[in-house]
Each structure stands twice: as structure tokens, then as C-alpha cells.
PDB file of C-alpha atoms in Angstrom:
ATOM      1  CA  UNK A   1      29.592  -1.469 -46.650  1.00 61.00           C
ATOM      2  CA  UNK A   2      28.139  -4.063 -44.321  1.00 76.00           C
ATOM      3  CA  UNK A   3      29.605  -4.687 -40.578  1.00 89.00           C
ATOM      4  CA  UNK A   4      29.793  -7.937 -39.398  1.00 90.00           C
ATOM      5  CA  UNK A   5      31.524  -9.698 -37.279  1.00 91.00           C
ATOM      6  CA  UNK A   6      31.265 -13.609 -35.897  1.00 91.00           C
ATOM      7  CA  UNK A   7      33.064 -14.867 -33.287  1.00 90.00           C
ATOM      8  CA  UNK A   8      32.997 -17.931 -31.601  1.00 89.00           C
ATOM      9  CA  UNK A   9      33.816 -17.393 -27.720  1.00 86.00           C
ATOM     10  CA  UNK A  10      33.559 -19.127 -24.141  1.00 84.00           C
ATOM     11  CA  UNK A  11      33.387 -17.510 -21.011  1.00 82.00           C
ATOM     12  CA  UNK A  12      35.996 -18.720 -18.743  1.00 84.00           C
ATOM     13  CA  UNK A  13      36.464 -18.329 -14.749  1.00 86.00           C
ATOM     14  CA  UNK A  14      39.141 -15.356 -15.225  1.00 87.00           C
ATOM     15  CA  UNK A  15      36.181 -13.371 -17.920  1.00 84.00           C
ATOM     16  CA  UNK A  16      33.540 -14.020 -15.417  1.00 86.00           C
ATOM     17  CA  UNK A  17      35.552 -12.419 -12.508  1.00 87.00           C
ATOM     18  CA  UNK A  18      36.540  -9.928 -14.478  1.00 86.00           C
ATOM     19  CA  UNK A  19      33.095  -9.163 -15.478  1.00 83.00           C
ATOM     20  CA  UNK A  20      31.788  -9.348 -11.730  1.00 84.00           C
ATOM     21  CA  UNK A  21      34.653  -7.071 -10.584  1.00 86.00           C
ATOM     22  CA  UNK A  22      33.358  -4.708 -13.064  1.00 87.00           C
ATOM     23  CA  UNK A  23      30.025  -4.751 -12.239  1.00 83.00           C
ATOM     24  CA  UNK A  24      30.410  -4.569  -8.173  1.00 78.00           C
ATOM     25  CA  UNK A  25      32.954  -1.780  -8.342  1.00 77.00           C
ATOM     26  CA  UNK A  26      33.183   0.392 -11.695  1.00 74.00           C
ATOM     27  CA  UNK A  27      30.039  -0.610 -13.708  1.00 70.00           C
ATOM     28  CA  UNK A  28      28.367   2.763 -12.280  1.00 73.00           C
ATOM     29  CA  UNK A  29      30.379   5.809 -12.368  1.00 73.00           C
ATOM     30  CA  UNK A  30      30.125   6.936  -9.313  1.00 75.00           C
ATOM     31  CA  UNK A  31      30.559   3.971  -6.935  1.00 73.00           C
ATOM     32  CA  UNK A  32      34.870   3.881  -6.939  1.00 76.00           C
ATOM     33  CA  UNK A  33      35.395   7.689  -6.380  1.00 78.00           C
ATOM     34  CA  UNK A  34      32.416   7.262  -3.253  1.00 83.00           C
ATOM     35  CA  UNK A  35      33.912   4.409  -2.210  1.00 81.00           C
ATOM     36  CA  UNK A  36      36.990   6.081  -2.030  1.00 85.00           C
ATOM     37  CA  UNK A  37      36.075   9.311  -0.605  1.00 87.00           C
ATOM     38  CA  UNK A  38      34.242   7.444   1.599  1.00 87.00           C
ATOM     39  CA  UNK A  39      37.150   4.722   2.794  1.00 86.00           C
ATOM     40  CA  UNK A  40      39.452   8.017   3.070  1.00 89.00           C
ATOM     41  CA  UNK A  41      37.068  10.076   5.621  1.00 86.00           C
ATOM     42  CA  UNK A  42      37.180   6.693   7.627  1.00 88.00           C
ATOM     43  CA  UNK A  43      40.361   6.397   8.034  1.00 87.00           C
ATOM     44  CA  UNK A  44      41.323   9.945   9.008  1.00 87.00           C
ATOM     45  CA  UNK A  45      38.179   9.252  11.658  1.00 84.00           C
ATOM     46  CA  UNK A  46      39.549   6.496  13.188  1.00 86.00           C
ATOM     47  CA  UNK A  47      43.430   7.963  13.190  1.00 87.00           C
ATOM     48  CA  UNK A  48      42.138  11.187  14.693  1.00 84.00           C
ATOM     49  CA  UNK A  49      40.872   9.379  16.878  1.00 82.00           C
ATOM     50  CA  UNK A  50      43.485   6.871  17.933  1.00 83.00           C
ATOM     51  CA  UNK A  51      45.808   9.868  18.200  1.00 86.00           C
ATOM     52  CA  UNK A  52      43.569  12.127  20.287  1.00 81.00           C
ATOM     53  CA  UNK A  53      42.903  14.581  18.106  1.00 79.00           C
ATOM     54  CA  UNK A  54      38.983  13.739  19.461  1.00 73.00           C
ATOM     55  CA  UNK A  55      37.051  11.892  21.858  1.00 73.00           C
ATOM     56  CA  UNK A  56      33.859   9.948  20.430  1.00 66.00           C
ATOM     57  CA  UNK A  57      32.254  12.178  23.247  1.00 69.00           C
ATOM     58  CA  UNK A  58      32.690  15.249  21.439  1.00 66.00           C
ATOM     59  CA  UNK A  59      29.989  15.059  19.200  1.00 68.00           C
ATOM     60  CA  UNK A  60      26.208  13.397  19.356  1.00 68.00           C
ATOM     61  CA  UNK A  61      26.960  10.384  17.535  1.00 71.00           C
ATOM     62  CA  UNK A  62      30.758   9.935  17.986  1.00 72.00           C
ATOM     63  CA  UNK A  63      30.434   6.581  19.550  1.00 77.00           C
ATOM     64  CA  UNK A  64      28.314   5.374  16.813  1.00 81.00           C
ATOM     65  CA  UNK A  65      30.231   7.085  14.053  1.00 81.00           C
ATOM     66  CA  UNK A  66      33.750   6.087  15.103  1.00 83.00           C
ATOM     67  CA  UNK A  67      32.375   2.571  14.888  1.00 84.00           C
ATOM     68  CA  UNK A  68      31.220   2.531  11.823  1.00 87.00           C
ATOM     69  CA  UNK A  69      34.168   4.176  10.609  1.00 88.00           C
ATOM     70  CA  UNK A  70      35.954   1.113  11.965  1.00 89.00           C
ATOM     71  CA  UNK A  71      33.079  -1.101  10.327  1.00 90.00           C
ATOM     72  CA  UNK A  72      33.690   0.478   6.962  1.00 88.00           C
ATOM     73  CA  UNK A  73      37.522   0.458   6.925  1.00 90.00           C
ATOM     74  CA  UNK A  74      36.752  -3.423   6.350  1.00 90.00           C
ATOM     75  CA  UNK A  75      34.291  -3.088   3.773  1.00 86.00           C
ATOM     76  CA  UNK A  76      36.539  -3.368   0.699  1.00 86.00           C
ATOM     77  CA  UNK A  77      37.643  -6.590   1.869  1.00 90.00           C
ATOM     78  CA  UNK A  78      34.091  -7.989   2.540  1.00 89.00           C
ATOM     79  CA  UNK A  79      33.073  -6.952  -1.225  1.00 86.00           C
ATOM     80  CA  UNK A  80      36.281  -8.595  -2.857  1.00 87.00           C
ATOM     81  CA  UNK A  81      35.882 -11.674  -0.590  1.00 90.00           C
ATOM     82  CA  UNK A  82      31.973 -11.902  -1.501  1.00 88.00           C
ATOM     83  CA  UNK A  83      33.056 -11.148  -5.135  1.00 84.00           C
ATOM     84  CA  UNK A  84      35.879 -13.719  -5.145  1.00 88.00           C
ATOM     85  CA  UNK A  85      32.794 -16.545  -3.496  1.00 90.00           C
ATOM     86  CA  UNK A  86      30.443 -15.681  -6.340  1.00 83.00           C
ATOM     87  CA  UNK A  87      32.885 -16.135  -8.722  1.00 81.00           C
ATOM     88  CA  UNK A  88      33.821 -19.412  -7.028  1.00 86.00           C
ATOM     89  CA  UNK A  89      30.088 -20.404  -6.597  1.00 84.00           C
ATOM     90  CA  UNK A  90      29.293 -19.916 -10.152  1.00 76.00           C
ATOM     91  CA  UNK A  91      32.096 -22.007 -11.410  1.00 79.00           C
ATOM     92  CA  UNK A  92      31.009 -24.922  -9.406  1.00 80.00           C
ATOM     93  CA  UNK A  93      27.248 -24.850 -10.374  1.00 79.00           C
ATOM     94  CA  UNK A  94      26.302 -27.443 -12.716  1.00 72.00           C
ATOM     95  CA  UNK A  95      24.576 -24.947 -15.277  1.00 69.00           C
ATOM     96  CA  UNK A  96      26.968 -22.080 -15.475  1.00 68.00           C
ATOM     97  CA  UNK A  97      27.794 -19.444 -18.135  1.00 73.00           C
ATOM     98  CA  UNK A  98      31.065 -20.483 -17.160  1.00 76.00           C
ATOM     99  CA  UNK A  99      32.476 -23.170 -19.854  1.00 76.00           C
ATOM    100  CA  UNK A 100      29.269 -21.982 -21.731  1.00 78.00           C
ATOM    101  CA  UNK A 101      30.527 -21.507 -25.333  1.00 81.00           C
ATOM    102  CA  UNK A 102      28.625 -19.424 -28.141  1.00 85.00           C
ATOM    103  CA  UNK A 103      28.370 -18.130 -30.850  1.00 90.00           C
ATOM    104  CA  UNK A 104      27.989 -14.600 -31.107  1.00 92.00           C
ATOM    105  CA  UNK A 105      27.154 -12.142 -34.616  1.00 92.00           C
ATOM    106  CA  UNK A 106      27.901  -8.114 -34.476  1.00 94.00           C
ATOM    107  CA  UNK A 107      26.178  -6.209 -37.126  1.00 94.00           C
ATOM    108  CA  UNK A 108      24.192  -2.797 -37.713  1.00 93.00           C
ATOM    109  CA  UNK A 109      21.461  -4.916 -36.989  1.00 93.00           C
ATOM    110  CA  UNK A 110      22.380  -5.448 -33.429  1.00 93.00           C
ATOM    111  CA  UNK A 111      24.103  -8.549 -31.782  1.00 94.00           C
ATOM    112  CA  UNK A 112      22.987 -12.389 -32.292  1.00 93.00           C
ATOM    113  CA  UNK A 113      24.436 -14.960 -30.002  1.00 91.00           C
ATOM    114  CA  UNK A 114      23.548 -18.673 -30.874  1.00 88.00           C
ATOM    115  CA  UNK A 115      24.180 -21.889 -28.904  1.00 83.00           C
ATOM    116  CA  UNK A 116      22.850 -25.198 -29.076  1.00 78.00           C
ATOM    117  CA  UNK A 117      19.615 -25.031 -27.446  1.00 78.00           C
ATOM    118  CA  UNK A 118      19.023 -21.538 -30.133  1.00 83.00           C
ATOM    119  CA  UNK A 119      19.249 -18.378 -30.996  1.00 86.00           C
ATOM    120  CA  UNK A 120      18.346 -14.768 -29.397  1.00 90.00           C
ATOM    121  CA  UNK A 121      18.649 -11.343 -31.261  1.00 90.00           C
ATOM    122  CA  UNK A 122      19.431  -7.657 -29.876  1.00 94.00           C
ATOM    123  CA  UNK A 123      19.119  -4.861 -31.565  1.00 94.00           C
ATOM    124  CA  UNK A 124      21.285  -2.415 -30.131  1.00 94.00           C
ATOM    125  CA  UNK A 125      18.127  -0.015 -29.156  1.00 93.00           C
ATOM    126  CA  UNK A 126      16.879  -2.991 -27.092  1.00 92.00           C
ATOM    127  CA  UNK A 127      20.084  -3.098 -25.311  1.00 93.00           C
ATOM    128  CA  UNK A 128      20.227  -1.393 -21.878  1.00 92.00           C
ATOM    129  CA  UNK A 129      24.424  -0.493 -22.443  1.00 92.00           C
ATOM    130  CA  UNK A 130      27.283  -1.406 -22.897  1.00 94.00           C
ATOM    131  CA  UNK A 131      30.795  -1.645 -22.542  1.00 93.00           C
ATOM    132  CA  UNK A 132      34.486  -1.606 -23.343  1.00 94.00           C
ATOM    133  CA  UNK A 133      36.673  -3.324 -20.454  1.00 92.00           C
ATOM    134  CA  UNK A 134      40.211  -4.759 -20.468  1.00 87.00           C
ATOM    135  CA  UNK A 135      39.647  -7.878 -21.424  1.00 89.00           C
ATOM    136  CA  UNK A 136      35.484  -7.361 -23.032  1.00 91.00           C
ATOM    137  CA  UNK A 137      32.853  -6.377 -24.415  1.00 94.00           C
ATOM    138  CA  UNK A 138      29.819  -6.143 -22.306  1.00 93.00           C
ATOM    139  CA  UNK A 139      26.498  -5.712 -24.182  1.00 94.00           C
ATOM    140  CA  UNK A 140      23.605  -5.096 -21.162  1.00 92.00           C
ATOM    141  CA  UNK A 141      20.575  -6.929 -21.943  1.00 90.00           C
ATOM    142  CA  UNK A 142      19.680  -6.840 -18.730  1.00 88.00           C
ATOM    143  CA  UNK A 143      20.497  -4.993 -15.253  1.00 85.00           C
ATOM    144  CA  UNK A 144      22.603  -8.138 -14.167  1.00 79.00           C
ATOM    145  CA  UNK A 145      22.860  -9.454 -17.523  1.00 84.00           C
ATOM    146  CA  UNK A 146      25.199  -9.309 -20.113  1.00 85.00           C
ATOM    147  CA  UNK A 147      26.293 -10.913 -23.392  1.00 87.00           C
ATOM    148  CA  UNK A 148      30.605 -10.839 -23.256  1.00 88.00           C
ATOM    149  CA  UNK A 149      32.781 -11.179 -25.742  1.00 90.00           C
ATOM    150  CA  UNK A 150      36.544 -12.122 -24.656  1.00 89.00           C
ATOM    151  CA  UNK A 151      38.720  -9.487 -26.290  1.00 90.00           C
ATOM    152  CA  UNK A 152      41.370 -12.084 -26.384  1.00 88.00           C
ATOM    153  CA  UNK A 153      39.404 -14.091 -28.683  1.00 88.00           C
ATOM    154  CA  UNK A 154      39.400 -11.425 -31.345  1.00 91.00           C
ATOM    155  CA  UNK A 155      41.209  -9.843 -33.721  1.00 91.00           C
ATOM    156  CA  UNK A 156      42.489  -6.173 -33.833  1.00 92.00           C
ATOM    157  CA  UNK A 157      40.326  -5.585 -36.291  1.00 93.00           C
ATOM    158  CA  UNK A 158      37.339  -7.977 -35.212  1.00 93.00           C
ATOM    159  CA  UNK A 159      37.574  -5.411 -31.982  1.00 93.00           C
ATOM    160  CA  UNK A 160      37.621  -2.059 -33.878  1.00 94.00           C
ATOM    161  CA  UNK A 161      34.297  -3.460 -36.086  1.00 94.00           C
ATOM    162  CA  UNK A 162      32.463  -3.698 -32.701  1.00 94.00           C
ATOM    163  CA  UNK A 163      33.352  -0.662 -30.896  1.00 94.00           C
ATOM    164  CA  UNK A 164      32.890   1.473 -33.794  1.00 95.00           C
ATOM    165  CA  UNK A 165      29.095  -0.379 -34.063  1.00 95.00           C
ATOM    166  CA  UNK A 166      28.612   0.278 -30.411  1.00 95.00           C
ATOM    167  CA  UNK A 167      29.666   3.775 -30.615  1.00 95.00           C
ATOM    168  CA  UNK A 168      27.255   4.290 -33.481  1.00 94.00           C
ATOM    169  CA  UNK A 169      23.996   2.538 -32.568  1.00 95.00           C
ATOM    170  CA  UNK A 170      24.167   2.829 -28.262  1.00 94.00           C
ATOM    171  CA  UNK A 171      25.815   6.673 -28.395  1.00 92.00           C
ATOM    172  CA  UNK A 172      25.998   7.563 -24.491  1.00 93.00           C
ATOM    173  CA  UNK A 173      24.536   3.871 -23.558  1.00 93.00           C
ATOM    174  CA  UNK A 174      28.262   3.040 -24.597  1.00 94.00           C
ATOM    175  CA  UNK A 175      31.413   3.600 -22.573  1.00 90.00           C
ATOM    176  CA  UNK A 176      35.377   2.776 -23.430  1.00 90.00           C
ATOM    177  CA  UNK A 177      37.048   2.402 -19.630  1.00 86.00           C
ATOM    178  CA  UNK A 178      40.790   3.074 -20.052  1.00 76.00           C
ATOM    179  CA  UNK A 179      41.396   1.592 -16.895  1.00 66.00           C
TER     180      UNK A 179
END
């Protein structure tokens, strides 16, 4: 029995942030439990130290380090407020992916996606990885690029088709995030 599935699908603003969300923050495993870990020592640095549990002149670099604890304890806002401008930026260029509508065709062979100007094909060996996000389907086919399909614009079933083709031709190059 032959997979396929065709759907027709534009990337709007609220995909696109979605998508660059994912890829600043959870795209690699690692980066949200670091950043995390990280954001927590900072804290407890700069509250032991506001409450005198320390002086910065305690250790070699406590000056420097009690700093850029304080530096760092902003750093979640500078990466959503850069993430929210790129969003912003990208909406406003003249030729964006947002508004860009295509065609897109899921089978064993790999994935198709046509527009007006033509046609590319992926076969899912070519593609780098891929993934299973709220509101997507991200298909790699580059480091910074990826095909998306809105999960909004398909059908329970539509969705099942492509996971279980993902799952079977990328293996470990494919992840399903719960969250």
C-alpha cells in the first residue's frame, strides 16, 4: 500500500514564530535544560550575594563572575526579544516565506514541495531531520532550513501518514516533542 499525502499549506506569522522559537530554544536537546541550569546558578549567585552570604572578594573572579551572573539573568529576555524582531523582520520583507503558499507531497519517496516558480524533491535520506512540534512538521533540509507543514492544515489522518513515514525513513533523525 502506497503513502501519500498532498497538502496544500501557507506559512503564516504565528507558524514562523513558532518555528523560530523552536529552533532558538528546543531544536537541540540540550540548550533548555543548560539554559536552565545555567539561569538557576545565576540567580542563587546574585541572591547570595545580595544577602551576604559572600563578598565578590572572596574568590579570584568574584567581581567578574557576579557580573555576569547579573548579565545572564537578562539573557532570556534578550533571546525572546531578538526572536520576537526576527519574526517581525521577516514578516515585513518583501520576499518572505511568510504568506508563501505551497504545495507540498509526503510519500516513501521522500517529500516534494511545489510552488509557482517549480518544484524541489527530498528524499528523506537527503534530509538532515526532522520534526514533530505543536503546531508542525519540520523536515531539515538544511541547518537553518526547513520545509513546514501547519498541523492545522491537516487531517488526523493526513498527520498520522507523515509521522509514521518520518519515523520509518529518518529513524533517530526524527523526533515527536510532547511539549
Amino acid at each position: 500500500m502506497e503513502r501519500r499525502v498532498e497538502v496544500h499549506t501557507t506559512i503564516t506569522r504565528e507558524l514562523y514564530r513558532e518555528m523560530a522559537y523552536f529552533q532558538v530554544f528546543r531544536r537541540k536537546k540540550t540548550t533548555l535544560p543548560l539554559g536552565i541550569l545555567g539561569y538557576l546558578v545565576a540567580i542563587a549567585v546574585v541572591v547570595s550575594k545580595l544577602l551576604g552570604y559572600y563578598t565578590v572578594d572572596q574568590f579570584v573572579f568574584g567581581q567578574f563572575t557576579f557580573y555576569l551572573c547579573v548579565a545572564l539573568l537578562f539573557l532570556p529576555f534578550l533571546m525572546v526579544g531578538l526572536t520576537e524582531w526576527q519574526v517581525k523582520k521577516v514578516a515585513e520583507m518583501k520576499n518572505t516565506t511568510i504568506g508563501q503558499s505551497h504545495t507540498l507531497i509526503i510519500d516513501d519517496e521522500g517529500i516534494t514541495t511545489r510552488v509557482e516558480s517549480g518544484e524541489a524533491g527530498f528524499h528523506w535520506i537527503k534530509l538532515r531531520e526532522g520534526h514533530e512540534i505543536g503546531k508542525a512538521f519540520l523536515f531539515y533540509v538544511r541547518e537553518t532550513q526547513a520545509l513546514a507543514i501547519d498541523k492545522g492544515q491537516l487531517t488526523a489522518e493526513q498527520a498520522d501518514t507523515i509521522r509514521a513515514l518520518a519515523i520509518d525513513h529518518m529513524g533517530k533523525r526524527f523526533t515527536v516533542h510532547r511539549w
